[in-house]
Structure formats: structure tokens, C-alpha cells
Tab-separated table of C-alpha atoms in Angstrom:
chain	number	residue	atom	x	y	z
A	1	UNK	CA	-13.667	-32.879	-13.123
A	2	UNK	CA	-10.132	-32.174	-14.255
A	3	UNK	CA	-11.402	-29.470	-16.628
A	4	UNK	CA	-13.407	-27.825	-13.822
A	5	UNK	CA	-10.361	-27.860	-11.543
A	6	UNK	CA	-8.263	-26.371	-14.308
A	7	UNK	CA	-10.809	-23.600	-14.875
A	8	UNK	CA	-10.955	-22.796	-11.152
A	9	UNK	CA	-7.164	-22.644	-11.019
A	10	UNK	CA	-7.082	-20.379	-14.041
A	11	UNK	CA	-9.650	-18.007	-12.498
A	12	UNK	CA	-7.716	-17.923	-9.223
A	13	UNK	CA	-4.465	-17.178	-11.013
A	14	UNK	CA	-6.092	-14.405	-13.035
A	15	UNK	CA	-7.626	-12.659	-10.038
A	16	UNK	CA	-4.887	-13.408	-7.502
A	17	UNK	CA	-3.457	-9.837	-7.659
A	18	UNK	CA	-6.946	-8.414	-7.075
A	19	UNK	CA	-7.473	-10.669	-4.049
A	20	UNK	CA	-4.067	-9.837	-2.598
A	21	UNK	CA	-4.671	-6.096	-2.918
A	22	UNK	CA	-8.087	-6.349	-1.242
A	23	UNK	CA	-6.498	-8.296	1.631
A	24	UNK	CA	-3.776	-5.650	1.846
A	25	UNK	CA	-6.354	-2.890	2.236
A	26	UNK	CA	-8.098	-4.901	4.962
A	27	UNK	CA	-4.740	-5.079	6.739
A	28	UNK	CA	-4.310	-1.307	6.460
A	29	UNK	CA	-7.837	-0.829	7.807
A	30	UNK	CA	-6.991	-2.573	11.076
A	31	UNK	CA	-3.741	-0.603	11.197
A	32	UNK	CA	-5.751	2.629	11.319
A	33	UNK	CA	-7.595	1.626	14.495
A	34	UNK	CA	-4.662	0.117	16.353
A	35	UNK	CA	-2.310	3.024	15.602
A	36	UNK	CA	-4.968	5.565	16.545
A	37	UNK	CA	-5.340	3.856	19.912
A	38	UNK	CA	-1.547	3.805	20.316
A	39	UNK	CA	-1.092	7.490	19.424
A	40	UNK	CA	-3.884	8.474	21.812
A	41	UNK	CA	-2.073	6.432	24.456
A	42	UNK	CA	0.992	8.643	23.947
A	43	UNK	CA	3.120	6.849	21.352
A	44	UNK	CA	5.298	9.242	19.350
A	45	UNK	CA	4.466	8.754	15.618
A	46	UNK	CA	8.086	9.155	14.478
A	47	UNK	CA	9.342	6.650	17.064
A	48	UNK	CA	6.570	4.325	15.932
A	49	UNK	CA	7.747	4.526	12.308
A	50	UNK	CA	11.306	3.697	13.366
A	51	UNK	CA	10.415	0.706	15.563
A	52	UNK	CA	7.849	-0.573	13.076
A	53	UNK	CA	10.367	-0.851	10.234
A	54	UNK	CA	13.080	-2.340	12.435
A	55	UNK	CA	10.598	-5.074	13.410
A	56	UNK	CA	9.691	-5.573	9.754
A	57	UNK	CA	13.339	-5.952	8.744
A	58	UNK	CA	14.078	-8.487	11.493
A	59	UNK	CA	11.011	-10.593	10.617
A	60	UNK	CA	11.546	-10.544	6.836
A	61	UNK	CA	15.326	-11.133	6.940
A	62	UNK	CA	15.340	-14.945	7.362
A	63	UNK	CA	12.670	-15.418	4.685
A	64	UNK	CA	14.544	-13.185	2.260
A	65	UNK	CA	17.879	-14.871	2.940
A	66	UNK	CA	16.757	-18.477	2.482
A	67	UNK	CA	13.948	-18.199	-0.094
A	68	UNK	CA	15.732	-15.832	-2.460
A	69	UNK	CA	19.382	-16.788	-2.107
A	70	UNK	CA	19.426	-18.335	-5.606
A	71	UNK	CA	17.605	-15.498	-7.374
A	72	UNK	CA	18.803	-12.437	-5.457
A	73	UNK	CA	21.027	-10.223	-7.677
A	74	UNK	CA	24.379	-8.959	-6.446
A	75	UNK	CA	24.022	-5.703	-4.550
A	76	UNK	CA	26.185	-3.120	-6.293
A	77	UNK	CA	26.876	0.393	-5.029
A	78	UNK	CA	24.581	1.911	-7.661
A	79	UNK	CA	21.789	-0.501	-6.712
A	80	UNK	CA	22.268	0.243	-3.013
A	81	UNK	CA	21.965	3.983	-3.680
A	82	UNK	CA	18.761	3.301	-5.634
A	83	UNK	CA	17.309	1.271	-2.746
A	84	UNK	CA	18.398	4.006	-0.323
A	85	UNK	CA	16.430	6.587	-2.328
A	86	UNK	CA	13.486	4.184	-2.597
A	87	UNK	CA	13.511	3.742	1.197
A	88	UNK	CA	13.706	7.498	1.681
A	89	UNK	CA	10.684	8.051	-0.572
A	90	UNK	CA	8.616	5.278	0.979
A	91	UNK	CA	9.604	5.444	4.647
A	92	UNK	CA	12.104	7.990	5.885
A	93	UNK	CA	10.648	11.030	4.132
A	94	UNK	CA	7.064	10.223	3.193
A	95	UNK	CA	5.750	8.631	6.382
A	96	UNK	CA	7.397	11.199	8.660
A	97	UNK	CA	5.949	14.079	6.599
A	98	UNK	CA	2.566	12.345	6.629
A	99	UNK	CA	2.435	11.986	10.417
A	100	UNK	CA	3.939	15.437	10.969
A	101	UNK	CA	1.142	16.976	8.878
A	102	UNK	CA	-1.411	15.500	11.319
A	103	UNK	CA	-0.315	18.128	13.836
A	104	UNK	CA	-1.257	21.035	11.582
A	105	UNK	CA	-4.239	19.891	9.509
A	106	UNK	CA	-7.500	18.068	10.018
A	107	UNK	CA	-7.871	14.311	9.437
A	108	UNK	CA	-10.514	15.122	6.803
A	109	UNK	CA	-8.089	17.178	4.715
A	110	UNK	CA	-5.385	14.545	5.102
A	111	UNK	CA	-7.695	11.719	3.999
A	112	UNK	CA	-8.810	13.594	0.891
A	113	UNK	CA	-5.241	14.351	-0.158
A	114	UNK	CA	-3.844	10.865	0.504
A	115	UNK	CA	-6.520	9.304	-1.676
A	116	UNK	CA	-5.315	11.365	-4.621
A	117	UNK	CA	-2.146	9.233	-4.718
A	118	UNK	CA	-3.791	6.836	-7.183
A	119	UNK	CA	-4.524	9.653	-9.630
A	120	UNK	CA	-1.045	11.143	-9.223
A	121	UNK	CA	0.531	7.748	-9.835
A	122	UNK	CA	-1.574	7.251	-12.952
A	123	UNK	CA	-0.517	10.627	-14.379
A	124	UNK	CA	3.174	10.023	-13.636
A	125	UNK	CA	3.029	6.497	-15.075
A	126	UNK	CA	1.464	7.775	-18.301
A	127	UNK	CA	4.070	10.541	-18.580
A	128	UNK	CA	6.877	8.005	-18.142
A	129	UNK	CA	5.149	5.623	-20.584
A	130	UNK	CA	4.937	2.946	-17.914
A	131	UNK	CA	1.178	2.776	-18.378
A	132	UNK	CA	-0.367	1.961	-21.755
A	133	UNK	CA	-3.024	4.527	-22.640
A	134	UNK	CA	-4.839	4.344	-25.974
A	135	UNK	CA	-7.776	6.757	-26.017
A	136	UNK	CA	-8.954	5.238	-29.310
A	137	UNK	CA	-9.634	2.014	-27.436
A	138	UNK	CA	-12.649	1.755	-25.083
A	139	UNK	CA	-10.466	0.156	-22.424
A	140	UNK	CA	-8.060	3.077	-22.601
A	141	UNK	CA	-10.938	5.498	-22.111
A	142	UNK	CA	-12.141	3.343	-19.194
A	143	UNK	CA	-8.792	3.855	-17.430
A	144	UNK	CA	-9.091	7.629	-17.581
A	145	UNK	CA	-12.789	7.680	-16.685
A	146	UNK	CA	-12.277	5.150	-13.880
A	147	UNK	CA	-9.457	7.214	-12.376
A	148	UNK	CA	-11.499	10.417	-12.499
A	149	UNK	CA	-14.620	8.709	-11.125
A	150	UNK	CA	-12.675	7.209	-8.214
A	151	UNK	CA	-11.139	10.593	-7.470
A	152	UNK	CA	-14.609	12.121	-7.543
A	153	UNK	CA	-15.861	9.465	-5.137
A	154	UNK	CA	-13.014	10.146	-2.733
A	155	UNK	CA	-13.714	13.875	-2.826
A	156	UNK	CA	-17.424	13.194	-2.257
A	157	UNK	CA	-16.634	11.101	0.826
A	158	UNK	CA	-14.442	13.874	2.182
A	159	UNK	CA	-16.175	17.126	1.259
A	160	UNK	CA	-19.876	16.169	1.219
A	161	UNK	CA	-21.424	14.959	4.450
A	162	UNK	CA	-25.178	14.885	4.027
A	163	UNK	CA	-27.550	13.455	6.655
A	164	UNK	CA	-26.127	11.400	9.511
A	165	UNK	CA	-26.914	7.704	9.576
A	166	UNK	CA	-28.541	6.632	12.824
A	167	UNK	CA	-26.448	4.278	14.976
A	168	UNK	CA	-28.011	0.835	15.224
A	169	UNK	CA	-26.490	-0.017	18.628
A	170	UNK	CA	-24.071	1.220	21.258
A	171	UNK	CA	-20.346	1.201	20.332
A	172	UNK	CA	-18.607	-2.101	20.965
A	173	UNK	CA	-15.267	-0.387	21.588
A	174	UNK	CA	-14.626	3.053	23.078
A	175	UNK	CA	-11.524	4.929	21.858
A	176	UNK	CA	-10.616	8.169	23.598
A	177	UNK	CA	-9.577	10.600	20.878
A	178	UNK	CA	-6.995	13.324	21.067
A	179	UNK	CA	-8.609	16.252	19.252
A	180	UNK	CA	-5.792	18.757	19.796
A	181	UNK	CA	-4.629	20.153	16.454
A	182	UNK	CA	-2.209	23.041	16.133
A	183	UNK	CA	-3.609	24.495	12.938
A	184	UNK	CA	-1.105	25.914	10.480
A	185	UNK	CA	-2.659	25.640	7.034
A	186	UNK	CA	0.443	26.541	5.034
A	187	UNK	CA	2.805	24.189	6.848
A	188	UNK	CA	0.275	21.358	7.109
A	189	UNK	CA	-0.870	21.483	3.492
A	190	UNK	CA	2.727	21.715	2.263
A	191	UNK	CA	3.705	18.604	4.238
A	192	UNK	CA	0.599	16.729	3.075
A	193	UNK	CA	1.028	17.546	-0.615
A	194	UNK	CA	4.750	16.753	-0.456
A	195	UNK	CA	4.089	13.371	1.174
A	196	UNK	CA	1.498	12.489	-1.505
A	197	UNK	CA	3.891	13.391	-4.325
A	198	UNK	CA	6.785	11.393	-2.836
A	199	UNK	CA	4.420	8.493	-2.128
A	200	UNK	CA	3.358	8.427	-5.780
A	201	UNK	CA	6.976	8.573	-6.962
A	202	UNK	CA	7.740	5.718	-4.558
A	203	UNK	CA	5.155	3.477	-6.242
A	204	UNK	CA	6.589	4.334	-9.654
A	205	UNK	CA	10.174	3.751	-8.533
A	206	UNK	CA	9.239	0.338	-7.129
A	207	UNK	CA	8.407	-0.877	-10.628
A	208	UNK	CA	11.731	0.433	-11.959
A	209	UNK	CA	13.811	-1.035	-9.125
A	210	UNK	CA	12.139	-4.444	-9.402
A	211	UNK	CA	13.453	-4.732	-12.959
A	212	UNK	CA	17.032	-4.538	-11.661
A	213	UNK	CA	16.426	-6.248	-8.330
A	214	UNK	CA	13.626	-8.807	-8.865
A	215	UNK	CA	13.661	-10.168	-5.303
A	216	UNK	CA	10.612	-8.843	-3.483
A	217	UNK	CA	11.397	-10.288	-0.047
A	218	UNK	CA	14.957	-8.962	-0.111
A	219	UNK	CA	13.828	-5.558	-1.354
A	220	UNK	CA	11.221	-5.388	1.423
A	221	UNK	CA	13.912	-6.234	3.987
A	222	UNK	CA	16.339	-3.641	2.660
A	223	UNK	CA	13.660	-0.927	2.609
A	224	UNK	CA	12.655	-1.766	6.179
A	225	UNK	CA	16.177	-1.584	7.606
A	226	UNK	CA	17.290	1.456	5.604
A	227	UNK	CA	13.967	3.260	6.087
A	228	UNK	CA	14.064	2.513	9.809
A	229	UNK	CA	17.596	3.923	10.054
A	230	UNK	CA	16.600	7.056	8.132
A	231	UNK	CA	13.589	7.546	10.369
A	232	UNK	CA	15.739	7.031	13.484
A	233	UNK	CA	18.107	9.824	12.427
A	234	UNK	CA	15.184	12.183	11.853
A	235	UNK	CA	13.448	11.208	15.107
A	236	UNK	CA	16.592	11.738	17.190
A	237	UNK	CA	16.754	15.289	15.839
A	238	UNK	CA	13.158	16.142	16.766
A	239	UNK	CA	12.581	13.917	19.802
A	240	UNK	CA	15.443	13.484	22.267
A	241	UNK	CA	13.597	12.534	25.447
A	242	UNK	CA	14.171	9.005	26.671
A	243	UNK	CA	10.523	8.541	27.583
A	244	UNK	CA	9.460	8.893	23.934
A	245	UNK	CA	11.620	5.927	22.960
A	246	UNK	CA	10.374	3.691	25.766
A	247	UNK	CA	7.400	1.418	25.123
A	248	UNK	CA	5.860	-1.028	27.532
A	249	UNK	CA	3.832	-4.205	27.260
A	250	UNK	CA	0.746	-2.354	26.096
A	251	UNK	CA	-1.035	-1.099	22.969
A	252	UNK	CA	2.165	0.642	21.835
A	253	UNK	CA	3.960	-2.702	21.573
A	254	UNK	CA	1.092	-4.423	19.797
A	255	UNK	CA	0.694	-1.608	17.282
A	256	UNK	CA	4.427	-1.703	16.544
A	257	UNK	CA	4.412	-5.477	16.050
A	258	UNK	CA	1.305	-5.409	13.862
A	259	UNK	CA	2.563	-2.498	11.784
A	260	UNK	CA	5.976	-4.099	11.349
A	261	UNK	CA	5.036	-7.704	10.647
A	262	UNK	CA	1.771	-7.268	8.734
A	263	UNK	CA	1.953	-3.844	7.062
A	264	UNK	CA	5.635	-2.999	6.535
A	265	UNK	CA	6.523	-6.653	6.027
A	266	UNK	CA	3.852	-8.862	4.493
A	267	UNK	CA	1.733	-6.182	2.792
A	268	UNK	CA	4.709	-4.349	1.264
A	269	UNK	CA	5.948	-7.683	-0.111
A	270	UNK	CA	2.517	-8.387	-1.621
A	271	UNK	CA	2.400	-4.900	-3.109
A	272	UNK	CA	5.825	-5.362	-4.688
A	273	UNK	CA	4.688	-8.642	-6.226
A	274	UNK	CA	1.489	-7.036	-7.577
A	275	UNK	CA	3.494	-4.059	-8.856
A	276	UNK	CA	5.710	-6.386	-10.853
A	277	UNK	CA	2.692	-8.279	-12.182
A	278	UNK	CA	0.237	-5.433	-12.832
A	279	UNK	CA	2.104	-2.159	-12.460
A	280	UNK	CA	2.016	0.667	-9.887
A	281	UNK	CA	-1.317	2.133	-11.052
A	282	UNK	CA	-3.103	-1.144	-10.344
A	283	UNK	CA	-1.738	-1.197	-6.785
A	284	UNK	CA	-2.621	2.393	-5.886
A	285	UNK	CA	-6.179	2.197	-7.234
A	286	UNK	CA	-7.119	-0.080	-4.328
A	287	UNK	CA	-6.079	2.503	-1.706
A	288	UNK	CA	-9.533	4.149	-1.377
A	289	UNK	CA	-10.966	0.780	-0.291
A	290	UNK	CA	-9.329	1.185	3.112
A	291	UNK	CA	-11.038	4.576	3.505
A	292	UNK	CA	-14.401	2.927	2.841
A	293	UNK	CA	-13.671	0.030	5.204
A	294	UNK	CA	-12.496	2.376	7.959
A	295	UNK	CA	-15.694	4.427	7.705
A	296	UNK	CA	-17.910	1.332	7.818
A	297	UNK	CA	-16.080	-0.397	10.677
A	298	UNK	CA	-15.822	2.826	12.653
A	299	UNK	CA	-19.595	3.178	12.366
A	300	UNK	CA	-20.422	-0.351	13.473
A	301	UNK	CA	-17.673	-0.947	16.062
A	302	UNK	CA	-16.665	2.337	17.719
A	303	UNK	CA	-19.837	4.315	17.027
A	304	UNK	CA	-18.397	6.999	14.747
A	305	UNK	CA	-20.842	9.135	12.797
A	306	UNK	CA	-21.477	7.827	9.299
A	307	UNK	CA	-22.720	10.379	6.804
A	308	UNK	CA	-24.702	9.743	3.645
A	309	UNK	CA	-21.888	11.354	1.668
A	310	UNK	CA	-19.528	8.587	2.765
A	311	UNK	CA	-21.900	5.931	1.439
A	312	UNK	CA	-22.481	7.731	-1.863
A	313	UNK	CA	-18.765	8.414	-2.284
A	314	UNK	CA	-17.927	4.798	-1.494
A	315	UNK	CA	-20.266	3.547	-4.216
A	316	UNK	CA	-18.715	5.999	-6.703
A	317	UNK	CA	-15.211	4.829	-5.769
A	318	UNK	CA	-16.152	1.197	-6.372
A	319	UNK	CA	-17.655	2.066	-9.773
A	320	UNK	CA	-14.484	3.933	-10.736
A	321	UNK	CA	-12.309	1.074	-9.532
A	322	UNK	CA	-14.319	-1.401	-11.616
A	323	UNK	CA	-13.901	0.788	-14.730
A	324	UNK	CA	-10.149	1.052	-14.221
A	325	UNK	CA	-9.753	-2.680	-13.608
A	326	UNK	CA	-11.779	-3.419	-16.743
A	327	UNK	CA	-9.461	-1.129	-18.664
A	328	UNK	CA	-6.405	-2.802	-17.134
A	329	UNK	CA	-7.661	-6.216	-18.258
A	330	UNK	CA	-7.015	-5.034	-21.809
A	331	UNK	CA	-3.308	-4.760	-20.950
A	332	UNK	CA	-3.319	-8.326	-19.678
A	333	UNK	CA	-5.082	-9.630	-22.792
A	334	UNK	CA	-2.549	-7.837	-25.001
A	335	UNK	CA	0.292	-9.325	-22.970
A	336	UNK	CA	-1.135	-12.845	-23.273
A	337	UNK	CA	-1.587	-12.416	-27.026
A	338	UNK	CA	1.993	-11.183	-27.337
A	339	UNK	CA	3.257	-14.233	-25.473
A	340	UNK	CA	1.241	-16.563	-27.695
A	341	UNK	CA	2.743	-14.943	-30.789
A	342	UNK	CA	6.290	-15.275	-29.438
A	343	UNK	CA	8.776	-17.895	-30.593
A	344	UNK	CA	8.522	-21.559	-29.492
A	345	UNK	CA	11.769	-21.130	-27.600
A	346	UNK	CA	9.793	-19.328	-24.920
A	347	UNK	CA	7.740	-22.449	-24.218
A	348	UNK	CA	10.875	-24.589	-24.043
A	349	UNK	CA	12.501	-22.293	-21.506
A	350	UNK	CA	9.265	-22.129	-19.541
A	351	UNK	CA	9.146	-25.907	-19.370
A	352	UNK	CA	12.635	-26.093	-17.889
A	353	UNK	CA	11.735	-23.567	-15.194
A	354	UNK	CA	8.790	-25.557	-13.776
A	355	UNK	CA	10.888	-28.226	-12.085
A	356	UNK	CA	10.883	-26.558	-8.682
A	357	UNK	CA	10.355	-23.428	-6.703
A	358	UNK	CA	13.410	-21.464	-5.681
A	359	UNK	CA	11.932	-18.133	-4.629
A	360	UNK	CA	8.933	-16.576	-2.932
A	361	UNK	CA	7.948	-15.042	-6.281
A	362	UNK	CA	7.592	-18.498	-7.833
A	363	UNK	CA	5.543	-19.693	-4.873
A	364	UNK	CA	3.101	-16.809	-5.340
A	365	UNK	CA	2.790	-17.378	-9.071
A	366	UNK	CA	2.103	-21.113	-8.680
A	367	UNK	CA	-1.399	-22.396	-9.154
A	368	UNK	CA	-2.953	-24.255	-6.204
């Protein structure tokens, strides 16, 4: 019995990052529907970004202060500047460019471009030697093939429609859509591409910053407050009407609370933890899952058209993701082997550190 429990705990610990990333994508899936309803209700996207990150900072602050007070490094001026740039890449600049591009391009184009972030991150990580890539090893080849296959699946979902799947029943929820798009291909595509590039750099920079500031809760809190302030400055410049900043007890409030607490708070913290454990490429490769989940839920719940191309592309994405994850397992096996070959002093130090939990990171790493 004890051996079976130990094996179950070992399996859970091994696949914990995978489970957390799947849960994160489920969280982002619900965000899509609730923010769409809020924007159609009249919520300004830039105001939403500002409020959402202020809420995230306020919620995460007490957890960061108490759980990481013994492990949080001293915040130097150089480190603050680094976090400021990280917040600008992840919140102030990227998200505002992303939502601004919605005004000038189609949602289809935006979805196809955003799902290239995983491939961009992989290329940047390889160039910076943050990702191990050995093409003489089958697992190394699997990383490249998996990335390309996933990208192909995303493009298939976006560019190939095919026959429409027949709706099985009437929509459970009716969402009135705002279909007004002021098309400007040059401006819209420029904003979209720029947001994807900065988003990819943000994932890479997370891994670098975590090495100097290994406190995920505190880093999440700092990014929320600083990113919210950056977004507020931008929003004031483009939206000065008082009505845009006023939200009532309606879908606008609920979307702000959900986006702040769940997505900008909890999910960003989980992503930071997985980035430190597995690297930025691992985190971004799960992004297309939310596209698949959105398409499926939209079909069953709100009666959106589901095309055969979406199903075929979704299957291709999953195959590519499996190949990449199989390739990434080779990195983990090499890391475990390296640890086993290390000096006995490592085991002694490890034994002294298991007396108690002093941070959220240790709580996540603990076996049940």
C-alpha cells in the first residue's frame, strides 16, 4: 500500500505542471466568454485591463507579503527596472496593443497570430540557449516537429473551414455580438504582430527574472500593480470620458473580478511556477488548448458554428503538443540524471530544507 501511494505521489509530482497548465487554459477559456459579454455591454477594453490588474494586485498582495516574506529578495533599483519592463511587456504594452488591434482586424486573423506565440517563444529560447535542442537526439527532433505540427494545426483551425457541423440543440446562452470592425489592415496587422512579439519576449523574460527574484507571488503582485498603472496612463490618454471609467453592478464588474482574481492573479502565478520548473516554451505550448476549448464550448453552449477544419486542426494541435511534451521529458530525465550524479552534499542540504514550508513555491512543490 505504501509503495502504491508513493508511486501515485510520484506520478502526480511529475505531471503537476501539465495539470496546472491545462487548468490555466480552462480559466482563460471562461475569460473569453465573460469578457466578450462585457465588451458587448459597452466596457472599454483599456479600462478593463487597468481595473483587472488593480484587482489582481490587491488580491495577491496579502498572500505575497505573508507567504514569501522569508524568501523574497531585496528589491533593488535595477531589479525594479527589470520588473517594470516585464510589466510593460506583459500588461501595459502587449494587452493594450492586442485589444486595440481588435478594432482594425478580424477575430480570425487575431486568433491565428496569437497562437503563433508558442513558436516564436521556442525560436527565441533556442537562440538564447534557454532551450536545449539536440537534433541528433530523437527527443530534440520531436521538439521541432511538435512545434511545427502545432503551428500547422492552429493555421488549419483558422484558415480552413470545411463543412459546418450541424447544431445538436438550441443555444443555452444568447450573446449579442458587436460585429462593427473598422478595417485597417496595415495598422491592425502591425499591432497584432507587435503584441505577439512582445508577448513572446515576456515569457522569455519571466524565466530570466525568476532567477534573480524567485518569489512568484510577489512578482505577480508587482506586475499587476505596475502593469495596471502603465495601462491607466495609456487609457487616460485615449479615453478621457468619465462614463468609460464607471462600471456598475453588472457583467462589467464580474468580468473585472474574474479577470483580476483568476487570470491576472492565480493563473499568472501558476504560469510563473511552471516557467521556473519547465521553462517558457513548455508554458506557451498549452496556449492553443484554449482556442480548441473556446470553439467546442461556443458550439455547445452559445450555438456558434463549428467547422470541420476546427476539429481537424484541434486534433493536429494535440498531436503536436504531445510530440513537444515527449521531447521535453528528455530534458527532465537529463536533469534528474545530473542531480543523481551530483555530490552527496546536495542530499544533505535537501534534507535540511524539508523541515517546513516557508513559501508558496514550496507548497506547490510538495507531494500530497
